[in-house]
Short mmCIF file of C-alpha atoms and ligand atoms in Angstrom, two decimals:
data_model
loop_
_atom_site.label_atom_id
_atom_site.label_comp_id
_atom_site.label_asym_id
_atom_site.label_seq_id
_atom_site.Cartn_x
_atom_site.Cartn_y
_atom_site.Cartn_z
CA MET R 1020 -28.66 84.33 -6.17
CA ASP R 1021 -27.29 86.52 -8.92
CA SER R 1022 -25.81 89.52 -7.25
CA LYS R 1023 -25.28 90.87 -3.76
CA ILE R 1024 -24.92 94.47 -2.62
CA ILE R 1025 -22.42 95.33 0.12
CA SER R 1026 -22.24 98.72 1.87
CA LYS R 1027 -19.57 100.28 4.02
CA ALA R 1028 -19.65 98.41 7.36
CA LYS R 1029 -19.94 99.52 10.95
CA PRO R 1030 -17.49 97.78 13.33
CA LEU R 1031 -17.82 93.98 13.13
CA LYS R 1032 -18.56 92.49 16.54
CA GLY R 1033 -19.49 89.13 17.95
CA GLU R 1034 -18.66 85.46 18.13
CA ILE R 1035 -19.01 83.27 15.04
CA THR R 1036 -18.30 79.84 13.66
CA VAL R 1037 -17.61 79.34 9.95
CA ALA R 1038 -18.10 76.55 7.41
CA ALA R 1039 -16.41 73.23 8.20
CA ASP R 1040 -13.05 72.45 6.62
CA LYS R 1041 -13.51 71.53 2.97
CA SER R 1042 -10.24 69.59 2.57
CA ILE R 1043 -10.85 67.49 5.68
CA SER R 1044 -14.51 66.90 4.71
CA HIS R 1045 -13.60 65.47 1.27
CA ARG R 1046 -11.02 63.20 2.84
CA ALA R 1047 -13.34 62.06 5.66
CA VAL R 1048 -15.92 60.89 3.10
CA ILE R 1049 -13.50 59.21 0.68
CA PHE R 1050 -11.28 57.56 3.30
CA SER R 1051 -14.30 56.32 5.30
CA ALA R 1052 -15.70 54.74 2.13
CA LEU R 1053 -12.45 52.76 1.77
CA ALA R 1054 -12.36 51.67 5.43
CA ARG R 1055 -13.76 48.56 7.14
CA GLY R 1056 -16.78 49.32 9.32
CA GLU R 1057 -19.00 52.35 9.86
CA SER R 1058 -17.45 55.81 10.25
CA VAL R 1059 -19.23 58.64 12.05
CA ILE R 1060 -18.48 62.15 10.80
CA ARG R 1061 -19.62 65.17 12.77
CA ASN R 1062 -19.72 68.72 11.38
CA LEU R 1063 -19.10 67.65 7.78
CA LEU R 1064 -19.12 70.67 5.47
CA GLU R 1065 -22.57 71.18 3.94
CA ALA R 1066 -21.67 72.79 0.62
CA GLU R 1067 -21.74 71.97 -3.08
CA ASP R 1068 -18.17 70.62 -3.32
CA ILE R 1069 -18.80 68.02 -0.62
CA GLN R 1070 -22.14 67.12 -2.16
CA SER R 1071 -20.15 66.34 -5.32
CA THR R 1072 -17.89 63.96 -3.40
CA CYS R 1073 -20.84 62.28 -1.64
CA ARG R 1074 -22.74 61.89 -4.94
CA CYS R 1075 -19.72 60.22 -6.58
CA MET R 1076 -19.17 57.88 -3.62
CA LYS R 1077 -22.86 56.86 -3.63
CA ASN R 1078 -22.55 56.09 -7.36
CA LEU R 1079 -19.62 53.86 -6.42
CA GLY R 1080 -21.90 51.84 -4.15
CA VAL R 1081 -21.15 53.52 -0.81
CA ASP R 1082 -23.95 53.74 1.76
CA ILE R 1083 -24.01 57.29 3.21
CA GLN R 1084 -26.74 58.24 5.67
CA GLU R 1085 -27.36 61.49 7.49
CA ARG R 1086 -28.73 61.44 11.03
CA ASN R 1087 -29.04 64.60 13.18
CA SER R 1088 -26.43 66.39 11.07
CA THR R 1089 -24.01 63.49 11.57
CA LEU R 1090 -22.93 61.44 8.58
CA LEU R 1091 -22.71 57.65 8.83
CA ILE R 1092 -20.61 56.01 6.13
CA LYS R 1093 -20.45 52.24 5.70
CA GLY R 1094 -16.95 51.47 4.50
CA ARG R 1095 -16.55 48.98 1.66
CA GLY R 1096 -12.88 48.18 2.25
CA LEU R 1097 -9.96 49.02 -0.01
CA GLN R 1098 -11.21 46.89 -2.92
CA GLY R 1099 -14.97 47.03 -2.38
CA LEU R 1100 -16.22 49.89 -4.57
CA LYS R 1101 -18.70 49.06 -7.36
CA GLU R 1102 -18.42 49.92 -11.04
CA PRO R 1103 -20.54 53.08 -11.54
CA ASP R 1104 -23.28 52.90 -14.20
CA ARG R 1105 -22.92 56.59 -15.08
CA ILE R 1106 -20.34 59.33 -15.45
CA LEU R 1107 -19.17 60.49 -12.03
CA ASP R 1108 -20.00 64.20 -11.84
CA CYS R 1109 -17.41 66.07 -9.75
CA GLY R 1110 -19.14 69.44 -10.24
CA ASN R 1111 -16.73 72.31 -9.53
CA SER R 1112 -14.47 70.32 -7.23
CA GLY R 1113 -10.80 69.81 -8.09
CA THR R 1114 -10.23 67.84 -4.90
CA THR R 1115 -13.01 65.39 -5.80
CA ILE R 1116 -11.76 64.65 -9.31
CA ARG R 1117 -8.06 64.43 -8.41
CA LEU R 1118 -8.52 62.27 -5.31
CA LEU R 1119 -10.98 59.96 -7.06
CA THR R 1120 -8.60 59.57 -10.02
CA GLY R 1121 -6.14 58.06 -7.53
CA VAL R 1122 -8.78 55.80 -5.95
CA LEU R 1123 -10.30 54.57 -9.23
CA SER R 1124 -6.99 53.86 -10.98
CA ALA R 1125 -6.59 50.93 -8.60
CA GLN R 1126 -10.19 49.58 -8.58
CA PRO R 1127 -10.89 46.64 -10.91
CA PHE R 1128 -13.47 48.38 -13.14
CA PHE R 1129 -14.11 51.13 -15.69
CA SER R 1130 -15.12 54.65 -14.68
CA VAL R 1131 -15.39 58.16 -16.12
CA LEU R 1132 -14.92 61.40 -14.16
CA ALA R 1133 -16.07 64.82 -15.36
CA GLY R 1134 -17.07 68.18 -13.95
CA ASP R 1135 -18.56 71.57 -14.74
CA HIS R 1136 -17.16 74.01 -17.31
CA SER R 1137 -14.48 75.33 -14.91
CA LEU R 1138 -13.34 71.89 -13.71
CA ASN R 1139 -13.13 70.51 -17.26
CA GLN R 1140 -10.55 73.26 -18.05
CA ARG R 1141 -8.29 72.40 -15.09
CA PRO R 1142 -5.06 70.45 -15.67
CA MET R 1143 -5.00 66.81 -14.62
CA ARG R 1144 -1.56 65.83 -15.95
CA ARG R 1145 -0.12 66.44 -12.49
CA VAL R 1146 -2.07 63.40 -11.19
CA ILE R 1147 -2.20 61.39 -14.43
CA GLU R 1148 1.59 61.30 -14.85
CA PRO R 1149 2.51 59.75 -11.49
CA LEU R 1150 -0.47 57.38 -11.66
CA GLN R 1151 0.65 56.20 -15.11
CA LEU R 1152 4.11 55.57 -13.65
CA MET R 1153 2.32 53.29 -11.18
CA GLY R 1154 0.81 51.44 -14.15
CA ALA R 1155 -2.59 53.16 -14.33
CA GLU R 1156 -4.59 53.14 -17.54
CA LEU R 1157 -6.04 56.64 -17.93
CA GLN R 1158 -7.32 58.72 -20.82
CA GLY R 1159 -8.38 62.35 -20.95
CA ARG R 1160 -8.96 65.20 -23.37
CA GLN R 1161 -5.98 66.87 -25.00
CA GLY R 1162 -3.41 64.16 -24.51
CA GLY R 1163 -4.78 63.20 -21.13
CA ASN R 1164 -4.55 66.60 -19.47
CA TYR R 1165 -8.22 67.59 -19.15
CA PRO R 1166 -11.46 65.96 -17.98
CA PRO R 1167 -13.52 64.00 -18.79
CA LEU R 1168 -11.12 61.29 -17.64
CA ALA R 1169 -11.68 57.62 -18.48
CA ILE R 1170 -10.11 55.08 -16.17
CA ARG R 1171 -9.66 51.35 -16.69
CA GLY R 1172 -8.69 50.32 -13.15
CA ARG R 1173 -5.99 47.70 -12.64
CA LYS R 1174 -3.33 46.43 -10.26
CA LEU R 1175 -0.73 49.14 -9.66
CA LYS R 1176 2.80 49.11 -8.34
CA GLY R 1177 4.28 51.48 -5.79
CA ILE R 1178 6.63 54.22 -7.01
CA SER R 1179 9.12 56.64 -5.61
CA TYR R 1180 7.95 60.03 -6.87
CA LEU R 1181 9.59 63.43 -6.68
CA SER R 1182 6.63 65.75 -7.20
CA PRO R 1183 7.35 68.88 -9.26
CA VAL R 1184 4.52 70.75 -7.44
CA ALA R 1185 3.68 71.20 -3.77
CA SER R 1186 0.12 69.92 -4.13
CA ALA R 1187 -1.91 68.09 -1.52
CA GLN R 1188 -4.28 66.89 -4.24
CA VAL R 1189 -1.44 65.26 -6.19
CA LYS R 1190 0.10 63.79 -3.03
CA THR R 1191 -3.25 62.39 -1.88
CA ALA R 1192 -4.13 60.90 -5.28
CA ILE R 1193 -0.84 58.98 -5.25
CA LEU R 1194 -1.34 57.85 -1.65
CA LEU R 1195 -4.87 56.64 -2.41
CA ALA R 1196 -3.57 54.63 -5.37
CA GLY R 1197 -0.67 53.42 -3.24
CA LEU R 1198 -3.05 51.94 -0.64
CA ASN R 1199 -3.98 49.30 -3.24
CA ALA R 1200 -0.61 48.99 -5.00
CA GLU R 1201 2.08 46.35 -4.79
CA GLY R 1202 5.12 47.59 -2.89
CA ILE R 1203 5.96 50.81 -1.10
CA THR R 1204 4.88 54.20 -2.42
CA ALA R 1205 7.21 57.11 -1.60
CA ILE R 1206 6.54 60.79 -2.35
CA MET R 1207 8.78 63.80 -1.94
CA GLU R 1208 7.32 67.32 -2.19
CA PRO R 1209 9.27 70.46 -3.12
CA GLU R 1210 7.53 72.28 -0.23
CA LYS R 1211 5.11 71.11 2.40
CA SER R 1212 1.46 71.15 1.30
CA ARG R 1213 -1.48 70.51 3.64
CA ASP R 1214 -1.05 67.16 5.41
CA HIS R 1215 -4.62 66.20 6.35
CA SER R 1216 -4.38 62.97 4.33
CA GLU R 1217 -1.27 61.82 6.16
CA ASN R 1218 -2.91 62.61 9.53
CA MET R 1219 -6.15 60.86 8.68
CA LEU R 1220 -4.52 57.78 7.15
CA ALA R 1221 -2.29 57.40 10.22
CA ALA R 1222 -5.35 57.72 12.51
CA MET R 1223 -7.10 54.99 10.49
CA GLY R 1224 -4.21 52.57 10.95
CA ALA R 1225 -2.43 52.88 7.59
CA SER R 1226 1.27 52.14 7.64
CA ILE R 1227 2.48 55.65 6.76
CA GLN R 1228 5.66 57.49 7.74
CA VAL R 1229 6.30 61.19 7.30
CA ASP R 1230 9.79 62.60 7.46
CA GLY R 1231 9.96 66.30 6.60
CA LEU R 1232 8.97 66.62 2.95
CA GLY R 1233 9.03 62.84 2.38
CA ILE R 1234 6.21 60.31 2.87
CA GLN R 1235 6.31 56.49 2.71
CA LEU R 1236 3.25 54.29 2.54
CA GLN R 1237 3.34 50.53 2.95
CA PRO R 1238 0.21 48.99 1.40
CA GLY R 1239 -1.76 45.95 2.51
CA GLN R 1240 -3.20 47.42 5.70
CA GLU R 1241 -7.00 47.78 5.76
CA LEU R 1242 -8.19 51.17 7.09
CA SER R 1243 -10.30 51.12 10.23
CA ALA R 1244 -13.48 53.18 10.52
CA LEU R 1245 -13.20 56.29 12.66
CA GLU R 1246 -15.17 58.99 14.41
CA PHE R 1247 -14.24 62.39 12.97
CA LEU R 1248 -15.08 65.90 14.11
CA VAL R 1249 -14.37 68.28 11.25
CA PRO R 1250 -12.96 71.62 12.47
CA GLY R 1251 -13.96 75.01 11.06
CA ASP R 1252 -12.14 75.91 7.84
CA ILE R 1253 -9.32 78.41 8.27
CA SER R 1254 -9.80 79.23 4.58
CA ALA R 1255 -13.36 80.34 5.43
CA ALA R 1256 -12.27 82.07 8.66
CA ALA R 1257 -9.71 84.02 6.59
CA PHE R 1258 -12.41 86.30 5.16
CA PHE R 1259 -13.43 87.32 8.67
CA LEU R 1260 -9.83 87.59 9.91
CA VAL R 1261 -9.20 90.18 7.23
CA ALA R 1262 -12.63 91.84 7.57
CA ALA R 1263 -12.24 92.38 11.32
CA THR R 1264 -8.67 93.60 10.83
CA ILE R 1265 -9.54 96.25 8.24
CA VAL R 1266 -12.97 97.49 9.40
CA PRO R 1267 -12.08 100.06 12.12
CA GLY R 1268 -13.33 99.29 15.63
CA SER R 1269 -14.02 95.59 14.96
CA GLU R 1270 -13.59 92.81 17.48
CA LEU R 1271 -14.45 89.25 16.53
CA LYS R 1272 -14.07 85.78 17.99
CA ILE R 1273 -14.01 82.95 15.45
CA CYS R 1274 -14.53 79.63 17.23
CA ASP R 1275 -13.37 76.03 16.58
CA ILE R 1276 -11.05 76.67 13.65
CA GLY R 1277 -8.55 74.11 12.35
CA VAL R 1278 -5.04 75.51 12.87
CA ASN R 1279 -2.94 72.74 11.35
CA PRO R 1280 0.47 74.41 10.73
CA THR R 1281 0.29 73.51 7.02
CA ARG R 1282 -2.73 75.86 6.79
CA THR R 1283 -1.86 78.80 9.06
CA GLY R 1284 0.24 80.85 6.61
CA ILE R 1285 -2.57 83.44 6.53
CA ILE R 1286 -2.32 84.07 10.29
CA GLU R 1287 1.48 84.35 10.14
CA VAL R 1288 1.41 86.86 7.26
CA LEU R 1289 -1.40 88.97 8.74
CA GLN R 1290 0.50 89.11 12.06
CA GLN R 1291 3.65 90.10 10.19
CA MET R 1292 1.63 92.92 8.60
CA GLY R 1293 0.64 94.12 12.08
CA ALA R 1294 -2.74 92.42 12.53
CA ASN R 1295 -3.95 91.81 16.04
CA ILE R 1296 -4.76 88.07 16.01
CA LYS R 1297 -4.61 85.74 19.01
CA LEU R 1298 -5.26 82.02 19.35
CA GLU R 1299 -7.10 80.72 22.43
CA ASN R 1300 -8.28 77.35 23.71
CA GLN R 1301 -5.87 75.34 21.52
CA ARG R 1302 -6.54 71.61 21.43
CA THR R 1303 -5.90 68.58 19.21
CA ILE R 1304 -8.86 66.52 17.99
CA GLY R 1305 -8.43 63.48 15.72
CA GLY R 1306 -4.85 64.43 14.91
CA GLU R 1307 -5.82 67.99 13.85
CA MET R 1308 -5.17 71.15 15.87
CA MET R 1309 -8.10 73.45 16.65
CA ALA R 1310 -8.37 76.87 18.31
CA ASP R 1311 -10.60 79.91 18.81
CA ILE R 1312 -9.23 83.00 17.10
CA ILE R 1313 -9.62 86.54 18.46
CA VAL R 1314 -9.09 89.39 16.04
CA THR R 1315 -9.32 93.12 16.59
CA ALA R 1316 -8.94 95.91 14.03
CA SER R 1317 -5.50 97.33 13.40
CA GLU R 1318 -3.40 99.24 10.89
CA LEU R 1319 -1.42 97.09 8.46
CA LYS R 1320 1.94 97.47 6.80
CA GLY R 1321 3.11 96.03 3.48
CA VAL R 1322 4.73 92.63 3.10
CA LYS R 1323 6.45 90.52 0.45
CA ILE R 1324 5.64 86.81 0.34
CA GLU R 1325 7.06 83.93 -1.68
CA GLY R 1326 8.62 80.48 -1.18
CA GLU R 1327 7.59 77.86 1.37
CA ILE R 1328 4.71 79.88 2.81
CA ILE R 1329 2.82 79.95 -0.52
CA PRO R 1330 1.35 76.40 -0.33
CA ARG R 1331 0.37 77.14 3.30
CA LEU R 1332 -1.90 80.04 2.24
CA ILE R 1333 -2.58 79.36 -1.43
CA ASP R 1334 -6.37 79.63 -1.10
CA GLU R 1335 -6.08 82.78 1.05
CA LEU R 1336 -4.16 84.90 -1.49
CA PRO R 1337 -7.27 86.61 -2.96
CA ILE R 1338 -8.40 87.77 0.50
CA LEU R 1339 -4.83 88.69 1.43
CA ALA R 1340 -4.84 91.01 -1.60
CA VAL R 1341 -7.71 92.89 0.06
CA ALA R 1342 -5.66 93.33 3.26
CA MET R 1343 -2.67 94.45 1.16
CA ALA R 1344 -4.85 97.05 -0.54
CA VAL R 1345 -5.29 98.96 2.73
CA ALA R 1346 -1.75 98.47 4.07
CA GLU R 1347 0.80 101.26 4.31
CA GLU R 1348 3.53 100.75 1.67
CA GLU R 1349 3.75 98.25 -1.15
CA SER R 1350 3.09 94.49 -0.93
CA GLU R 1351 4.04 91.74 -3.32
CA VAL R 1352 3.11 88.07 -3.84
CA ARG R 1353 5.48 85.95 -5.98
CA GLU R 1354 5.90 82.24 -6.82
CA ALA R 1355 2.14 81.77 -6.70
CA GLY R 1356 1.56 80.74 -10.33
CA GLU R 1357 -0.60 77.86 -9.00
CA LEU R 1358 -3.30 80.47 -8.44
CA ARG R 1359 -3.85 80.66 -12.18
CA ILE R 1360 -5.19 77.08 -12.32
CA LYS R 1361 -7.71 77.19 -9.49
CA GLU R 1362 -11.52 77.44 -9.94
CA THR R 1363 -10.66 80.45 -12.11
CA ASP R 1364 -7.40 82.25 -12.92
CA ARG R 1365 -7.34 83.90 -9.49
CA ILE R 1366 -4.42 86.22 -10.30
CA ALA R 1367 -6.27 87.71 -13.28
CA ALA R 1368 -9.64 87.71 -11.47
CA ILE R 1369 -8.52 89.50 -8.29
CA CYS R 1370 -6.37 91.99 -10.22
CA ASN R 1371 -9.23 92.87 -12.59
CA GLU R 1372 -11.89 93.15 -9.92
CA LEU R 1373 -9.89 95.04 -7.28
CA GLY R 1374 -8.58 97.21 -10.12
CA LYS R 1375 -12.21 98.17 -10.94
CA MET R 1376 -12.55 99.30 -7.30
CA GLY R 1377 -9.57 101.64 -7.72
CA VAL R 1378 -6.97 99.49 -5.95
CA ALA R 1379 -3.48 100.01 -7.44
CA ILE R 1380 -2.80 96.34 -8.17
CA THR R 1381 -0.46 95.07 -10.91
CA GLU R 1382 -0.76 91.59 -12.33
CA LEU R 1383 2.53 89.65 -12.42
CA GLU R 1384 3.05 86.31 -14.10
CA ASP R 1385 3.33 84.48 -10.77
CA GLY R 1386 1.52 86.84 -8.41
CA PHE R 1387 0.70 90.53 -7.98
CA ARG R 1388 2.02 93.82 -6.60
CA ILE R 1389 -0.19 96.24 -4.66
CA LYS R 1390 0.70 99.85 -3.95
CA GLY R 1391 -1.26 99.89 -0.70
CA LYS R 1392 -3.31 102.65 0.88
CA GLN R 1393 -3.53 105.08 -2.04
CA GLN R 1394 -7.23 105.85 -1.55
CA SER R 1395 -10.26 103.97 -0.21
CA PRO R 1396 -11.58 101.34 -2.61
CA GLN R 1397 -14.61 102.56 -4.55
CA GLY R 1398 -17.92 100.70 -4.49
CA VAL R 1399 -18.59 99.63 -8.08
CA LYS R 1400 -19.97 96.60 -9.95
CA VAL R 1401 -17.60 93.63 -9.71
CA ASP R 1402 -17.89 89.95 -10.56
CA SER R 1403 -16.93 86.71 -8.81
CA HIS R 1404 -16.06 84.95 -12.11
CA GLY R 1405 -18.11 82.10 -10.60
CA ASP R 1406 -15.35 81.54 -8.01
CA HIS R 1407 -16.36 81.24 -4.36
CA ARG R 1408 -13.16 82.72 -2.93
CA ILE R 1409 -13.22 85.70 -5.31
CA ALA R 1410 -16.87 86.41 -4.34
CA MET R 1411 -16.06 86.45 -0.61
CA SER R 1412 -12.86 88.48 -1.07
CA LEU R 1413 -14.78 91.16 -2.99
CA ALA R 1414 -17.46 91.21 -0.29
CA VAL R 1415 -14.80 92.03 2.31
CA ALA R 1416 -13.35 94.74 0.04
CA GLY R 1417 -16.90 96.13 -0.18
CA LEU R 1418 -17.02 96.56 3.61
CA ILE R 1419 -14.44 99.35 3.44
CA ALA R 1420 -15.36 100.79 0.03
CA GLU R 1421 -16.96 104.21 -0.48
CA GLY R 1422 -20.48 103.60 -1.80
CA GLU R 1423 -22.18 100.36 -2.74
CA THR R 1424 -20.31 97.34 -4.13
CA THR R 1425 -22.42 95.02 -6.28
CA ILE R 1426 -20.99 91.52 -6.59
CA GLY R 1427 -22.15 89.58 -9.64
CA ASN R 1428 -22.43 85.76 -9.48
CA ALA R 1429 -22.53 85.96 -5.69
CA GLY R 1430 -24.12 82.50 -5.39
CA ALA R 1431 -20.65 81.02 -6.00
CA VAL R 1432 -20.13 81.07 -2.20
CA ASN R 1433 -22.30 77.92 -2.05
CA ILE R 1434 -19.29 75.90 -3.22
CA SER R 1435 -17.59 76.17 0.18
CA PHE R 1436 -19.50 78.51 2.55
CA PRO R 1437 -23.28 78.72 1.94
CA SER R 1438 -23.92 80.70 5.17
CA PHE R 1439 -21.30 83.35 4.35
CA TRP R 1440 -23.78 86.18 3.66
CA ASP R 1441 -25.84 85.45 6.79
CA THR R 1442 -22.72 85.30 8.97
CA LEU R 1443 -21.52 88.61 7.54
CA GLU R 1444 -24.93 90.22 8.12
CA ASN R 1445 -25.08 89.00 11.73
CA ILE R 1446 -21.82 90.67 12.70
CA SER R 1447 -22.40 93.87 10.71
CA ARG R 1448 -25.58 94.97 12.51
C1 LIG G 836 -6.73 71.13 -1.57
C2 LIG G 836 -5.46 71.44 -1.92
C3 LIG G 836 -5.07 72.71 -2.57
C4 LIG G 836 -6.15 73.77 -2.40
C5 LIG G 836 -7.52 73.23 -2.68
C6 LIG G 836 -7.85 72.08 -1.75
C7 LIG G 836 -6.99 69.81 -0.97
O1 LIG G 836 -4.87 72.48 -3.93
O2 LIG G 836 -5.88 74.86 -3.26
O3 LIG G 836 -8.48 74.25 -2.48
O4 LIG G 836 -8.06 69.62 -0.36
O5 LIG G 836 -6.15 68.93 -1.12
P1 LIG G 836 -3.48 71.82 -4.47
O6 LIG G 836 -3.30 70.55 -3.77
O7 LIG G 836 -3.69 71.64 -5.94
O8 LIG G 836 -2.44 72.82 -4.18
#
C-alpha cells in the first residue's frame, strides 16, 4: 500500500481491540526459545517486527509452530541455540537486533546480525559497550556502532553497569547476556524504562531482583517454559486514545490493553491535559497489568513534559504532538533526544509533516514546542518517512483536518499494527 487518504471524521464510536504488545511479543519469543520445555503464547503480535524475531530464532534452530493462532515454542535451554548458516535479518526491528546481540554474545558460535536501511543506520554502541565490558567479541560498521554486527560468542562475566540511557533494549540485552555469564550482573538505569523483561524473567524462574532503578541477576538458573497471554499494546491504543479525545462527540472502549506503569505515561499526560480517560476491569495476567480503557471526547489544554515520564511514553510522543496541536495554549516536550534515533528521526519527521498541515510546531534539539489551537490542521500530502508510528499519528491528525490528508508510505503500519486502517474505518462509519 503506497498511500492512504483520510477525511474529516464523524464521531468515533464503538468497542475495539488493538494490536498485541510488540515489546512483550519479542520477549515472549526470545525468552521461550531460551527456556526448558514448550511455551504456549496466546495473542502474539502478528506484524512484521515480530516476524523478524521469529525468523531469526528459527535460523538459530528454534522450533516455532502456530496452531489456532497460538504459538508453540520448543525451548532449547540457555546454551542450546545453533550456529546460523546465514546472516540473521532483523528487518526494521531495533528490539530484535539489540536483544539478540545480548543473546548471541554468550552463545559458543559465530553469527551476523543486520537489518533494513533504517535499522542499519541506528546506533548499537549502547549495547556493544556494556557487552564488551562483559568480555564479548563484537564487530560492527564505523568502529562497532552500526549494523551489520559480527559476533564471535564466548563465555562472559557479569558486570555492574551504570547505564547512561534509560533504555529497555540496552537493559534487556545485558540481562540476556548475563543469564549465561559467570557471576552476578547488576544494572542501574538513570530513569525507569519498561520492565517487561524483568517481569517475564521472574515469572520464568530466573533469579532476578529489582530495587527501584537497580536490577541484579544471578546466573545459572534455567528458565522454565510458560504460558503467556500477550495484552493489547498501549502504544497502539494511544492512536485511538488521542483520536477519540480530539474528534468531537467520540466515545470509544479499547479492550484488554496492557497498563504496566512503565508504559502508561501517555494516559497520565492526556489526563493532565484534560482528556476524559477511565480504566475499567483492571486485572493482572502473567505479571502484567491489563485493563479496558474508556475514552470520550474533550477539550485539551497545553502541557510541558520532560524528565522521568519521557521513557514511559517515548513511543507515544508523535501522537501526543497531534493532541498538543489542538490544545489551548502552548505545549512543550524536552529531554526526548532519544526520539531522533528511532525508526526515523521522529522529532524532524513529526515537525516537518505536522508543519505541512499548518500546525505551529517548532523543532527543538531534544523535543518540540507547539503553539496549540491556532487553526484547524489542513488536509495536505504528508509522508510517513517509512515509520509506522509517524504514519498512524498523521492519520489521526487527518481525522480533524479540513479537506483530505494523503499519507505517503502508509504501508509502514504493518511493522506494528497491520489492522490499523480497518480498525479506524470500523469506528468512523
Ligand atoms: C522497546 C524499548 C524502547 C521503545 C521500542 C521498544 C523494547 O526503546 O522505543 O519501541 O521493546 O524494549 P529503548 O529501549 O531504546 O528506549
